[in-house]
mmCIF file with all atom_site columns, C-alpha atoms in Angstrom:
data_model
loop_
_atom_site.group_PDB
_atom_site.id
_atom_site.type_symbol
_atom_site.label_atom_id
_atom_site.label_alt_id
_atom_site.label_comp_id
_atom_site.label_asym_id
_atom_site.label_entity_id
_atom_site.label_seq_id
_atom_site.pdbx_PDB_ins_code
_atom_site.Cartn_x
_atom_site.Cartn_y
_atom_site.Cartn_z
_atom_site.occupancy
_atom_site.B_iso_or_equiv
_atom_site.pdbx_formal_charge
_atom_site.auth_seq_id
_atom_site.auth_comp_id
_atom_site.auth_asym_id
_atom_site.auth_atom_id
_atom_site.pdbx_PDB_model_num
ATOM 1   C CA . ASN A 1 1   ? 18.625  -33.564 -3.988  1.00 0.00 ? 1   ASN A CA 1
ATOM 2   C CA . VAL A 1 2   ? 16.067  -34.758 -1.430  1.00 0.00 ? 2   VAL A CA 1
ATOM 3   C CA . LYS A 1 3   ? 18.805  -35.109 1.170   1.00 0.00 ? 3   LYS A CA 1
ATOM 4   C CA . ALA A 1 4   ? 19.927  -31.503 0.604   1.00 0.00 ? 4   ALA A CA 1
ATOM 5   C CA . GLY A 1 5   ? 16.324  -30.314 0.909   1.00 0.00 ? 5   GLY A CA 1
ATOM 6   C CA . LEU A 1 6   ? 15.857  -32.156 4.212   1.00 0.00 ? 6   LEU A CA 1
ATOM 7   C CA . ILE A 1 7   ? 19.103  -30.745 5.587   1.00 0.00 ? 7   ILE A CA 1
ATOM 8   C CA . LEU A 1 8   ? 18.005  -27.235 4.575   1.00 0.00 ? 8   LEU A CA 1
ATOM 9   C CA . LEU A 1 9   ? 14.568  -27.741 6.167   1.00 0.00 ? 9   LEU A CA 1
ATOM 10  C CA . LEU A 1 10  ? 16.037  -29.055 9.416   1.00 0.00 ? 10  LEU A CA 1
ATOM 11  C CA . GLY A 1 11  ? 18.578  -26.231 9.467   1.00 0.00 ? 11  GLY A CA 1
ATOM 12  C CA . GLY A 1 12  ? 15.770  -23.682 9.048   1.00 0.00 ? 12  GLY A CA 1
ATOM 13  C CA . ILE A 1 13  ? 13.743  -25.254 11.843  1.00 0.00 ? 13  ILE A CA 1
ATOM 14  C CA . LEU A 1 14  ? 16.803  -25.322 14.098  1.00 0.00 ? 14  LEU A CA 1
ATOM 15  C CA . LEU A 1 15  ? 17.666  -21.695 13.308  1.00 0.00 ? 15  LEU A CA 1
ATOM 16  C CA . GLY A 1 16  ? 14.060  -20.620 13.936  1.00 0.00 ? 16  GLY A CA 1
ATOM 17  C CA . GLY A 1 17  ? 13.989  -22.478 17.268  1.00 0.00 ? 17  GLY A CA 1
ATOM 18  C CA . VAL A 1 18  ? 17.279  -20.985 18.422  1.00 0.00 ? 18  VAL A CA 1
ATOM 19  C CA . THR A 1 19  ? 16.118  -17.504 17.382  1.00 0.00 ? 19  THR A CA 1
ATOM 20  C CA . TYR A 1 20  ? 12.884  -17.963 19.331  1.00 0.00 ? 20  TYR A CA 1
ATOM 21  C CA . LEU A 1 21  ? 14.748  -19.050 22.460  1.00 0.00 ? 21  LEU A CA 1
ATOM 22  C CA . VAL A 1 22  ? 17.659  -16.598 22.324  1.00 0.00 ? 22  VAL A CA 1
ATOM 23  C CA . LEU A 1 23  ? 15.995  -13.365 21.197  1.00 0.00 ? 23  LEU A CA 1
ATOM 24  C CA . PRO A 1 24  ? 13.153  -12.395 23.544  1.00 0.00 ? 24  PRO A CA 1
ATOM 25  C CA . SER A 1 25  ? 11.758  -9.700  21.227  1.00 0.00 ? 25  SER A CA 1
ATOM 26  C CA . SER A 1 26  ? 11.481  -12.233 18.401  1.00 0.00 ? 26  SER A CA 1
ATOM 27  C CA . ALA A 1 27  ? 9.795   -14.694 20.739  1.00 0.00 ? 27  ALA A CA 1
ATOM 28  C CA . LYS A 1 28  ? 7.234   -12.048 21.738  1.00 0.00 ? 28  LYS A CA 1
ATOM 29  C CA . ARG A 1 29  ? 6.506   -11.164 18.099  1.00 0.00 ? 29  ARG A CA 1
ATOM 30  C CA . ILE A 1 30  ? 6.112   -14.815 17.100  1.00 0.00 ? 30  ILE A CA 1
ATOM 31  C CA . THR A 1 31  ? 3.854   -15.521 20.064  1.00 0.00 ? 31  THR A CA 1
ATOM 32  C CA . ALA A 1 32  ? 1.757   -12.404 19.314  1.00 0.00 ? 32  ALA A CA 1
ATOM 33  C CA . ALA A 1 33  ? 1.380   -13.459 15.664  1.00 0.00 ? 33  ALA A CA 1
ATOM 34  C CA . ILE A 1 34  ? 0.248   -16.950 16.680  1.00 0.00 ? 34  ILE A CA 1
ATOM 35  C CA . GLU A 1 35  ? -2.257  -15.531 19.181  1.00 0.00 ? 35  GLU A CA 1
ATOM 36  C CA . ASN A 1 36  ? -3.555  -13.086 16.577  1.00 0.00 ? 36  ASN A CA 1
ATOM 37  C CA . SER A 1 37  ? -3.980  -15.939 14.121  1.00 0.00 ? 37  SER A CA 1
ATOM 38  C CA . ARG A 1 38  ? -5.972  -17.959 16.647  1.00 0.00 ? 38  ARG A CA 1
ATOM 39  C CA . LYS A 1 39  ? -8.123  -14.985 17.639  1.00 0.00 ? 39  LYS A CA 1
ATOM 40  C CA . THR A 1 40  ? -8.964  -13.665 14.151  1.00 0.00 ? 40  THR A CA 1
ATOM 41  C CA . GLY A 1 41  ? -8.553  -16.772 12.006  1.00 0.00 ? 41  GLY A CA 1
ATOM 42  C CA . ASN A 1 42  ? -6.225  -14.737 9.807   1.00 0.00 ? 42  ASN A CA 1
ATOM 43  C CA . ASN A 1 43  ? -2.569  -15.629 9.774   1.00 0.00 ? 43  ASN A CA 1
ATOM 44  C CA . ASP A 1 44  ? -1.449  -12.935 7.366   1.00 0.00 ? 44  ASP A CA 1
ATOM 45  C CA . VAL A 1 45  ? -0.469  -10.182 9.774   1.00 0.00 ? 45  VAL A CA 1
ATOM 46  C CA . ARG A 1 46  ? 1.104   -8.019  7.082   1.00 0.00 ? 46  ARG A CA 1
ATOM 47  C CA . VAL A 1 47  ? -2.159  -7.777  5.137   1.00 0.00 ? 47  VAL A CA 1
ATOM 48  C CA . ASP A 1 48  ? -3.881  -6.480  8.273   1.00 0.00 ? 48  ASP A CA 1
ATOM 49  C CA . ILE A 1 49  ? -1.035  -4.025  8.891   1.00 0.00 ? 49  ILE A CA 1
ATOM 50  C CA . TYR A 1 50  ? -1.268  -2.750  5.300   1.00 0.00 ? 50  TYR A CA 1
ATOM 51  C CA . SER A 1 51  ? -5.049  -2.463  5.544   1.00 0.00 ? 51  SER A CA 1
ATOM 52  C CA . CYS A 1 52  ? -4.978  -0.497  8.805   1.00 0.00 ? 52  CYS A CA 1
ATOM 53  C CA . SER A 1 53  ? -2.171  1.710   7.465   1.00 0.00 ? 53  SER A CA 1
ATOM 54  C CA . LEU A 1 54  ? -4.014  2.496   4.245   1.00 0.00 ? 54  LEU A CA 1
ATOM 55  C CA . HIS A 1 55  ? -7.254  3.339   6.072   1.00 0.00 ? 55  HIS A CA 1
ATOM 56  C CA . ALA A 1 56  ? -5.360  5.558   8.521   1.00 0.00 ? 56  ALA A CA 1
ATOM 57  C CA . ALA A 1 57  ? -3.595  7.345   5.641   1.00 0.00 ? 57  ALA A CA 1
ATOM 58  C CA . ILE A 1 58  ? -6.845  7.938   3.756   1.00 0.00 ? 58  ILE A CA 1
ATOM 59  C CA . ASP A 1 59  ? -8.554  9.214   6.901   1.00 0.00 ? 59  ASP A CA 1
ATOM 60  C CA . ASN A 1 60  ? -5.707  11.702  7.428   1.00 0.00 ? 60  ASN A CA 1
ATOM 61  C CA . LEU A 1 61  ? -5.636  13.184  3.928   1.00 0.00 ? 61  LEU A CA 1
ATOM 62  C CA . PRO A 1 62  ? -4.334  15.453  2.525   1.00 0.00 ? 62  PRO A CA 1
ATOM 63  C CA . PHE A 1 63  ? -1.289  16.067  4.744   1.00 0.00 ? 63  PHE A CA 1
ATOM 64  C CA . GLY A 1 64  ? -1.027  12.912  6.858   1.00 0.00 ? 64  GLY A CA 1
ATOM 65  C CA . THR A 1 65  ? -0.542  12.524  10.577  1.00 0.00 ? 65  THR A CA 1
ATOM 66  C CA . GLY A 1 66  ? 2.746   14.403  10.757  1.00 0.00 ? 66  GLY A CA 1
ATOM 67  C CA . ILE A 1 67  ? 6.105   13.026  11.778  1.00 0.00 ? 67  ILE A CA 1
ATOM 68  C CA . GLY A 1 68  ? 5.987   11.326  15.172  1.00 0.00 ? 68  GLY A CA 1
ATOM 69  C CA . ASP A 1 69  ? 2.222   10.847  15.359  1.00 0.00 ? 69  ASP A CA 1
ATOM 70  C CA . GLU A 1 70  ? 1.880   7.884   13.009  1.00 0.00 ? 70  GLU A CA 1
ATOM 71  C CA . ALA A 1 71  ? 2.519   5.257   15.714  1.00 0.00 ? 71  ALA A CA 1
ATOM 72  C CA . ALA A 1 72  ? -0.300  6.540   17.926  1.00 0.00 ? 72  ALA A CA 1
ATOM 73  C CA . VAL A 1 73  ? -2.699  6.746   14.971  1.00 0.00 ? 73  VAL A CA 1
ATOM 74  C CA . LEU A 1 74  ? -1.793  3.241   13.810  1.00 0.00 ? 74  LEU A CA 1
ATOM 75  C CA . GLY A 1 75  ? -2.214  1.933   17.354  1.00 0.00 ? 75  GLY A CA 1
ATOM 76  C CA . GLU A 1 76  ? -5.799  3.238   17.359  1.00 0.00 ? 76  GLU A CA 1
ATOM 77  C CA . TYR A 1 77  ? -6.550  1.549   14.031  1.00 0.00 ? 77  TYR A CA 1
ATOM 78  C CA . TYR A 1 78  ? -5.007  -1.722  15.198  1.00 0.00 ? 78  TYR A CA 1
ATOM 79  C CA . LYS A 1 79  ? -7.064  -1.641  18.378  1.00 0.00 ? 79  LYS A CA 1
ATOM 80  C CA . ALA A 1 80  ? -10.262 -0.783  16.448  1.00 0.00 ? 80  ALA A CA 1
ATOM 81  C CA . ASN A 1 81  ? -9.659  -3.851  14.261  1.00 0.00 ? 81  ASN A CA 1
ATOM 82  C CA . GLY A 1 82  ? -9.159  -6.211  17.206  1.00 0.00 ? 82  GLY A CA 1
ATOM 83  C CA . HIS A 1 83  ? -5.370  -6.351  17.193  1.00 0.00 ? 83  HIS A CA 1
ATOM 84  C CA . ASP A 1 84  ? -3.117  -5.967  20.194  1.00 0.00 ? 84  ASP A CA 1
ATOM 85  C CA . TRP A 1 85  ? 0.037   -4.878  18.404  1.00 0.00 ? 85  TRP A CA 1
ATOM 86  C CA . PRO A 1 86  ? 2.352   -2.524  20.232  1.00 0.00 ? 86  PRO A CA 1
ATOM 87  C CA . ASN A 1 87  ? 4.434   -0.214  18.048  1.00 0.00 ? 87  ASN A CA 1
ATOM 88  C CA . LEU A 1 88  ? 4.169   -1.981  14.696  1.00 0.00 ? 88  LEU A CA 1
ATOM 89  C CA . ASN A 1 89  ? 4.992   0.352   11.842  1.00 0.00 ? 89  ASN A CA 1
ATOM 90  C CA . THR A 1 90  ? 3.459   0.194   8.358   1.00 0.00 ? 90  THR A CA 1
ATOM 91  C CA . HIS A 1 91  ? 6.091   -2.240  7.028   1.00 0.00 ? 91  HIS A CA 1
ATOM 92  C CA . ASN A 1 92  ? 5.928   -0.400  3.702   1.00 0.00 ? 92  ASN A CA 1
ATOM 93  C CA . SER A 1 93  ? 7.815   2.819   2.939   1.00 0.00 ? 93  SER A CA 1
ATOM 94  C CA . PHE A 1 94  ? 5.164   4.028   0.498   1.00 0.00 ? 94  PHE A CA 1
ATOM 95  C CA . LEU A 1 95  ? 2.372   3.569   3.036   1.00 0.00 ? 95  LEU A CA 1
ATOM 96  C CA . ASP A 1 96  ? 4.584   5.153   5.682   1.00 0.00 ? 96  ASP A CA 1
ATOM 97  C CA . ALA A 1 97  ? 5.139   8.260   3.537   1.00 0.00 ? 97  ALA A CA 1
ATOM 98  C CA . PHE A 1 98  ? 1.425   8.400   2.691   1.00 0.00 ? 98  PHE A CA 1
ATOM 99  C CA . LEU A 1 99  ? 0.385   8.047   6.343   1.00 0.00 ? 99  LEU A CA 1
ATOM 100 C CA . THR A 1 100 ? 2.990   10.403  7.808   1.00 0.00 ? 100 THR A CA 1
ATOM 101 C CA . LEU A 1 101 ? 3.296   13.089  5.117   1.00 0.00 ? 101 LEU A CA 1
ATOM 102 C CA . GLY A 1 102 ? 0.060   12.613  3.198   1.00 0.00 ? 102 GLY A CA 1
ATOM 103 C CA . LEU A 1 103 ? -0.337  12.895  -0.534  1.00 0.00 ? 103 LEU A CA 1
ATOM 104 C CA . PRO A 1 104 ? 2.515   15.423  -0.961  1.00 0.00 ? 104 PRO A CA 1
ATOM 105 C CA . GLY A 1 105 ? 4.923   13.079  0.833   1.00 0.00 ? 105 GLY A CA 1
ATOM 106 C CA . LEU A 1 106 ? 3.893   10.073  -1.230  1.00 0.00 ? 106 LEU A CA 1
ATOM 107 C CA . LEU A 1 107 ? 4.224   12.022  -4.499  1.00 0.00 ? 107 LEU A CA 1
ATOM 108 C CA . LEU A 1 108 ? 7.639   13.335  -3.444  1.00 0.00 ? 108 LEU A CA 1
ATOM 109 C CA . MET A 1 109 ? 8.822   9.824   -2.599  1.00 0.00 ? 109 MET A CA 1
ATOM 110 C CA . LEU A 1 110 ? 7.573   8.463   -5.930  1.00 0.00 ? 110 LEU A CA 1
ATOM 111 C CA . ALA A 1 111 ? 9.340   11.296  -7.758  1.00 0.00 ? 111 ALA A CA 1
ATOM 112 C CA . MET A 1 112 ? 12.507  10.640  -5.758  1.00 0.00 ? 112 MET A CA 1
ATOM 113 C CA . LEU A 1 113 ? 12.492  7.104   -7.182  1.00 0.00 ? 113 LEU A CA 1
ATOM 114 C CA . ALA A 1 114 ? 11.018  7.718   -10.627 1.00 0.00 ? 114 ALA A CA 1
ATOM 115 C CA . LEU A 1 115 ? 13.287  10.539  -11.788 1.00 0.00 ? 115 LEU A CA 1
ATOM 116 C CA . PRO A 1 116 ? 16.585  8.643   -11.331 1.00 0.00 ? 116 PRO A CA 1
ATOM 117 C CA . ALA A 1 117 ? 14.956  5.497   -12.773 1.00 0.00 ? 117 ALA A CA 1
ATOM 118 C CA . VAL A 1 118 ? 13.900  7.337   -15.936 1.00 0.00 ? 118 VAL A CA 1
ATOM 119 C CA . ASP A 1 119 ? 17.354  8.895   -16.211 1.00 0.00 ? 119 ASP A CA 1
ATOM 120 C CA . GLY A 1 120 ? 18.975  5.483   -15.758 1.00 0.00 ? 120 GLY A CA 1
ATOM 121 C CA . TYR A 1 121 ? 16.713  3.987   -18.417 1.00 0.00 ? 121 TYR A CA 1
ATOM 122 C CA . ARG A 1 122 ? 17.531  6.763   -20.901 1.00 0.00 ? 122 ARG A CA 1
ATOM 123 C CA . ARG A 1 123 ? 21.263  6.283   -20.318 1.00 0.00 ? 123 ARG A CA 1
ATOM 124 C CA . GLN A 1 124 ? 20.911  2.491   -20.246 1.00 0.00 ? 124 GLN A CA 1
ATOM 125 C CA . ASP A 1 125 ? 22.630  2.568   -16.857 1.00 0.00 ? 125 ASP A CA 1
ATOM 126 C CA . LEU A 1 126 ? 21.952  -0.936  -15.563 1.00 0.00 ? 126 LEU A CA 1
ATOM 127 C CA . GLU A 1 127 ? 23.641  -0.297  -12.202 1.00 0.00 ? 127 GLU A CA 1
ATOM 128 C CA . LEU A 1 128 ? 21.469  2.749   -11.473 1.00 0.00 ? 128 LEU A CA 1
ATOM 129 C CA . MET A 1 129 ? 18.286  0.931   -12.491 1.00 0.00 ? 129 MET A CA 1
ATOM 130 C CA . THR A 1 130 ? 19.294  -2.031  -10.299 1.00 0.00 ? 130 THR A CA 1
ATOM 131 C CA . LEU A 1 131 ? 19.821  0.282   -7.310  1.00 0.00 ? 131 LEU A CA 1
ATOM 132 C CA . ILE A 1 132 ? 16.405  1.898   -7.806  1.00 0.00 ? 132 ILE A CA 1
ATOM 133 C CA . PHE A 1 133 ? 14.768  -1.507  -8.260  1.00 0.00 ? 133 PHE A CA 1
ATOM 134 C CA . THR A 1 134 ? 16.392  -2.744  -5.025  1.00 0.00 ? 134 THR A CA 1
ATOM 135 C CA . ILE A 1 135 ? 15.161  0.297   -3.121  1.00 0.00 ? 135 ILE A CA 1
ATOM 136 C CA . VAL A 1 136 ? 11.620  -0.134  -4.480  1.00 0.00 ? 136 VAL A CA 1
ATOM 137 C CA . ILE A 1 137 ? 11.489  -3.836  -3.596  1.00 0.00 ? 137 ILE A CA 1
ATOM 138 C CA . CYS A 1 138 ? 12.834  -3.221  -0.070  1.00 0.00 ? 138 CYS A CA 1
ATOM 139 C CA . SER A 1 139 ? 10.383  -0.331  0.355   1.00 0.00 ? 139 SER A CA 1
ATOM 140 C CA . LEU A 1 140 ? 7.445   -2.611  -0.403  1.00 0.00 ? 140 LEU A CA 1
ATOM 141 C CA . PHE A 1 141 ? 8.149   -4.814  2.608   1.00 0.00 ? 141 PHE A CA 1
ATOM 142 C CA . GLU A 1 142 ? 9.740   -2.539  5.205   1.00 0.00 ? 142 GLU A CA 1
ATOM 143 C CA . SER A 1 143 ? 9.666   1.110   6.244   1.00 0.00 ? 143 SER A CA 1
ATOM 144 C CA . ILE A 1 144 ? 13.320  1.577   5.356   1.00 0.00 ? 144 ILE A CA 1
ATOM 145 C CA . PHE A 1 145 ? 13.304  5.360   5.651   1.00 0.00 ? 145 PHE A CA 1
ATOM 146 C CA . SER A 1 146 ? 11.919  5.221   9.200   1.00 0.00 ? 146 SER A CA 1
ATOM 147 C CA . ARG A 1 147 ? 14.491  2.950   10.791  1.00 0.00 ? 147 ARG A CA 1
ATOM 148 C CA . GLN A 1 148 ? 18.169  3.425   11.487  1.00 0.00 ? 148 GLN A CA 1
ATOM 149 C CA . MET A 1 149 ? 18.963  0.012   10.025  1.00 0.00 ? 149 MET A CA 1
ATOM 150 C CA . GLY A 1 150 ? 17.139  0.929   6.820   1.00 0.00 ? 150 GLY A CA 1
ATOM 151 C CA . LEU A 1 151 ? 18.843  4.285   6.558   1.00 0.00 ? 151 LEU A CA 1
ATOM 152 C CA . MET A 1 152 ? 22.247  2.654   6.953   1.00 0.00 ? 152 MET A CA 1
ATOM 153 C CA . PHE A 1 153 ? 21.313  0.362   4.069   1.00 0.00 ? 153 PHE A CA 1
ATOM 154 C CA . ILE A 1 154 ? 19.893  3.076   1.853   1.00 0.00 ? 154 ILE A CA 1
ATOM 155 C CA . ALA A 1 155 ? 22.422  5.903   2.394   1.00 0.00 ? 155 ALA A CA 1
ATOM 156 C CA . PRO A 1 156 ? 25.223  4.370   0.289   1.00 0.00 ? 156 PRO A CA 1
ATOM 157 C CA . MET A 1 157 ? 22.718  3.648   -2.465  1.00 0.00 ? 157 MET A CA 1
ATOM 158 C CA . TRP A 1 158 ? 21.521  7.256   -2.550  1.00 0.00 ? 158 TRP A CA 1
ATOM 159 C CA . TYR A 1 159 ? 25.139  8.393   -2.642  1.00 0.00 ? 159 TYR A CA 1
ATOM 160 C CA . ALA A 1 160 ? 25.734  6.153   -5.656  1.00 0.00 ? 160 ALA A CA 1
ATOM 161 C CA . ILE A 1 161 ? 22.593  7.457   -7.340  1.00 0.00 ? 161 ILE A CA 1
ATOM 162 C CA . ALA A 1 162 ? 23.492  11.105  -6.686  1.00 0.00 ? 162 ALA A CA 1
ATOM 163 C CA . SER A 1 163 ? 27.087  10.661  -7.813  1.00 0.00 ? 163 SER A CA 1
ATOM 164 C CA . SER A 1 164 ? 26.008  9.048   -11.093 1.00 0.00 ? 164 SER A CA 1
ATOM 165 C CA . GLY A 1 165 ? 24.703  12.487  -12.171 1.00 0.00 ? 165 GLY A CA 1
ATOM 166 C CA . PRO A 1 166 ? 22.269  13.268  -14.965 1.00 0.00 ? 166 PRO A CA 1
ATOM 167 C CA . GLY A 1 167 ? 22.988  12.001  -18.448 1.00 0.00 ? 167 GLY A CA 1
#
């Protein structure tokens, strides 16, 4: 058991090292996170991203920044909080909707998830509820509706949800 744990740990370290050396964009992000940690004493970058995103969204109520302007607005908030982060998104689909589309966008997104979840619960459709749960969990940690990779992941799930139909 200990041997397997050590092998897994060494494999993770090796994979992380290879990733750092082979992928320049990953190396830049890792280096920027380390520098930010040294400069601010805070090593939880995501908490700072969420905080800046939430403040930017609240300051742009009720209708948000509009599509395409969120990156510039976030950049200003990052800079005002002592961060030198180029082009980091909100890393949360709910915050992204709130920042970009304001309160109407956030409420629409919540409804888009809640209505099929309630329907799935009423029908005891475990597959539908699992799909919604997966989307919600992924949305908490990445802006999946703002990235091509996220949309490629989410599109088949929305097709499955739509094709399940109301009960």
